[in-house]
CSV table of C-alpha atoms in Angstrom, one decimal:
chain,number,residue,atom,x,y,z
Z,12,UNK,CA,-22.2,0.0,-21.1
Z,13,UNK,CA,-18.7,0.6,-19.8
Z,14,UNK,CA,-17.0,4.0,-20.2
Z,15,UNK,CA,-13.5,5.1,-19.1
Z,16,UNK,CA,-12.8,8.8,-18.9
Z,17,UNK,CA,-9.3,10.1,-18.3
Z,18,UNK,CA,-8.4,13.5,-17.0
Z,19,UNK,CA,-5.5,15.4,-15.4
Z,20,UNK,CA,-3.0,15.6,-18.3
Z,21,UNK,CA,-1.3,18.7,-19.3
Z,22,UNK,CA,2.0,20.5,-19.8
Z,23,UNK,CA,4.6,20.4,-17.1
Z,24,UNK,CA,8.3,21.1,-16.8
Z,25,UNK,CA,10.8,18.3,-16.2
Z,26,UNK,CA,10.9,17.4,-12.6
Z,27,UNK,CA,7.3,18.4,-12.1
Z,28,UNK,CA,4.3,16.3,-11.1
Z,29,UNK,CA,0.9,15.4,-12.4
Z,30,UNK,CA,-2.0,13.2,-11.3
Z,31,UNK,CA,-4.1,11.4,-13.8
Z,32,UNK,CA,-7.5,10.2,-13.0
Z,33,UNK,CA,-9.7,7.6,-14.8
Z,34,UNK,CA,-13.3,7.4,-13.9
Z,35,UNK,CA,-15.0,4.1,-14.9
Z,36,UNK,CA,-18.7,4.0,-15.2
Z,37,UNK,CA,-21.0,1.0,-15.5
Z,38,UNK,CA,-22.9,0.0,-12.4
Z,39,UNK,CA,-23.6,-3.6,-13.4
Z,40,UNK,CA,-20.0,-4.3,-14.2
Z,41,UNK,CA,-17.1,-5.4,-12.0
Z,42,UNK,CA,-13.7,-3.7,-12.7
Z,43,UNK,CA,-10.9,-6.2,-12.1
Z,44,UNK,CA,-7.4,-5.2,-13.0
Z,45,UNK,CA,-7.0,-1.6,-14.2
Z,46,UNK,CA,-4.0,0.2,-15.5
Z,47,UNK,CA,-2.4,2.9,-17.4
Z,48,UNK,CA,-0.7,2.7,-20.8
Z,49,UNK,CA,1.0,5.4,-22.8
Z,50,UNK,CA,1.9,6.0,-26.4
Z,51,UNK,CA,4.6,8.5,-27.4
Z,52,UNK,CA,4.8,9.9,-31.0
Z,53,UNK,CA,6.1,7.3,-33.3
Z,54,UNK,CA,6.2,4.6,-30.6
Z,55,UNK,CA,4.2,1.6,-29.7
Z,56,UNK,CA,1.7,1.7,-26.8
Z,57,UNK,CA,3.4,0.5,-23.7
Z,58,UNK,CA,2.3,-0.5,-20.2
Z,59,UNK,CA,3.0,2.0,-17.5
Z,60,UNK,CA,1.3,0.5,-14.4
Z,61,UNK,CA,-1.4,-1.9,-13.4
Z,62,UNK,CA,-3.4,-2.5,-10.2
Z,63,UNK,CA,-5.6,-5.4,-9.3
Z,64,UNK,CA,-8.9,-5.2,-7.5
Z,65,UNK,CA,-7.0,-6.3,-4.4
Z,66,UNK,CA,-4.5,-3.5,-4.7
Z,67,UNK,CA,-1.4,-5.4,-6.1
Z,68,UNK,CA,0.6,-3.2,-8.4
Z,69,UNK,CA,3.0,-3.6,-11.3
Z,70,UNK,CA,5.1,-0.9,-12.9
Z,71,UNK,CA,7.2,-0.5,-16.0
Z,72,UNK,CA,10.9,-0.3,-15.1
Z,73,UNK,CA,11.1,3.2,-16.6
Z,74,UNK,CA,8.6,4.6,-14.0
Z,75,UNK,CA,9.4,2.6,-10.9
Z,76,UNK,CA,10.0,4.9,-8.0
Z,77,UNK,CA,8.4,7.9,-9.7
Z,78,UNK,CA,4.9,6.9,-10.5
Z,79,UNK,CA,2.2,5.5,-8.2
Z,80,UNK,CA,-1.0,3.8,-9.3
Z,81,UNK,CA,-4.0,3.6,-6.9
Z,82,UNK,CA,-7.7,3.0,-7.1
Z,83,UNK,CA,-10.9,3.8,-5.4
Z,84,UNK,CA,-13.0,0.7,-5.7
Z,85,UNK,CA,-16.1,2.3,-4.3
Z,86,UNK,CA,-16.2,4.9,-7.1
Z,87,UNK,CA,-14.4,2.8,-9.7
Z,88,UNK,CA,-11.7,5.3,-10.2
Z,89,UNK,CA,-8.0,4.7,-10.9
Z,90,UNK,CA,-5.2,7.3,-10.4
Z,91,UNK,CA,-1.7,7.7,-11.6
Z,92,UNK,CA,0.4,10.0,-9.5
Z,93,UNK,CA,3.5,11.0,-11.5
Z,94,UNK,CA,6.6,12.6,-9.8
Z,95,UNK,CA,9.9,13.7,-11.2
Z,96,UNK,CA,8.6,13.8,-14.8
Z,97,UNK,CA,11.0,13.5,-17.6
Z,98,UNK,CA,10.7,14.6,-21.3
Z,99,UNK,CA,10.6,10.9,-22.2
Z,100,UNK,CA,7.4,10.6,-20.2
Z,101,UNK,CA,5.7,12.7,-22.9
Z,102,UNK,CA,2.9,10.6,-24.4
Z,103,UNK,CA,-0.9,10.1,-24.6
Z,104,UNK,CA,-1.8,8.2,-21.5
Z,105,UNK,CA,-4.7,5.7,-21.7
Z,106,UNK,CA,-6.7,4.1,-19.0
Z,107,UNK,CA,-7.4,0.4,-19.3
Z,108,UNK,CA,-9.8,-1.9,-17.4
Z,109,UNK,CA,-10.5,-5.6,-17.4
Z,110,UNK,CA,-14.2,-5.9,-16.9
Z,111,UNK,CA,-16.5,-8.7,-15.9
Z,112,UNK,CA,-20.3,-8.8,-15.4
Z,113,UNK,CA,-21.5,-10.8,-12.4
Z,114,UNK,CA,-23.0,-13.3,-12.2
Z,115,UNK,CA,-22.0,-14.1,-15.8
Z,116,UNK,CA,-18.6,-15.8,-15.4
Z,117,UNK,CA,-18.1,-16.0,-19.2
Z,118,UNK,CA,-18.1,-12.2,-19.5
Z,119,UNK,CA,-14.6,-10.7,-19.6
Z,120,UNK,CA,-13.6,-7.8,-21.7
Z,121,UNK,CA,-11.0,-5.0,-21.9
Z,122,UNK,CA,-12.0,-1.4,-22.2
Z,123,UNK,CA,-10.0,1.7,-23.1
Z,124,UNK,CA,-10.4,5.4,-22.4
Z,125,UNK,CA,-9.8,8.0,-25.1
Z,126,UNK,CA,-6.5,9.2,-23.6
Z,127,UNK,CA,-5.1,12.3,-22.0
Z,128,UNK,CA,-2.0,14.1,-23.2
Z,129,UNK,CA,1.0,14.5,-20.9
Z,130,UNK,CA,3.7,16.8,-22.2
Z,131,UNK,CA,7.0,17.3,-20.3
Z,132,UNK,CA,9.3,20.1,-21.4
Z,133,UNK,CA,13.0,20.0,-20.8
């Protein structure tokens, strides 16, 4: 079974930094694209950043230049390094993974972590 566990959230002042981690478990599974989403109070969940198994990245315009997504394919861990945090970055951040199960080409599912709270004070 696949499990995603986020960590690293917390309270930080505007301009500060945090690094989020997402540990993906499931030895028989292949983790393809992974990413971070966030949901602020009263708002829709939105994409923050994604990274493919090959390392290609994509960022929301609101975080470009401030956030960096990376991954450790050996340990199936994805990170989100956040710099210059703003109050509008306050949200619950969720880890997401697109998962396959070799050698079964028909298997392809998305999994979500439980989320980690990031709060940025002004």
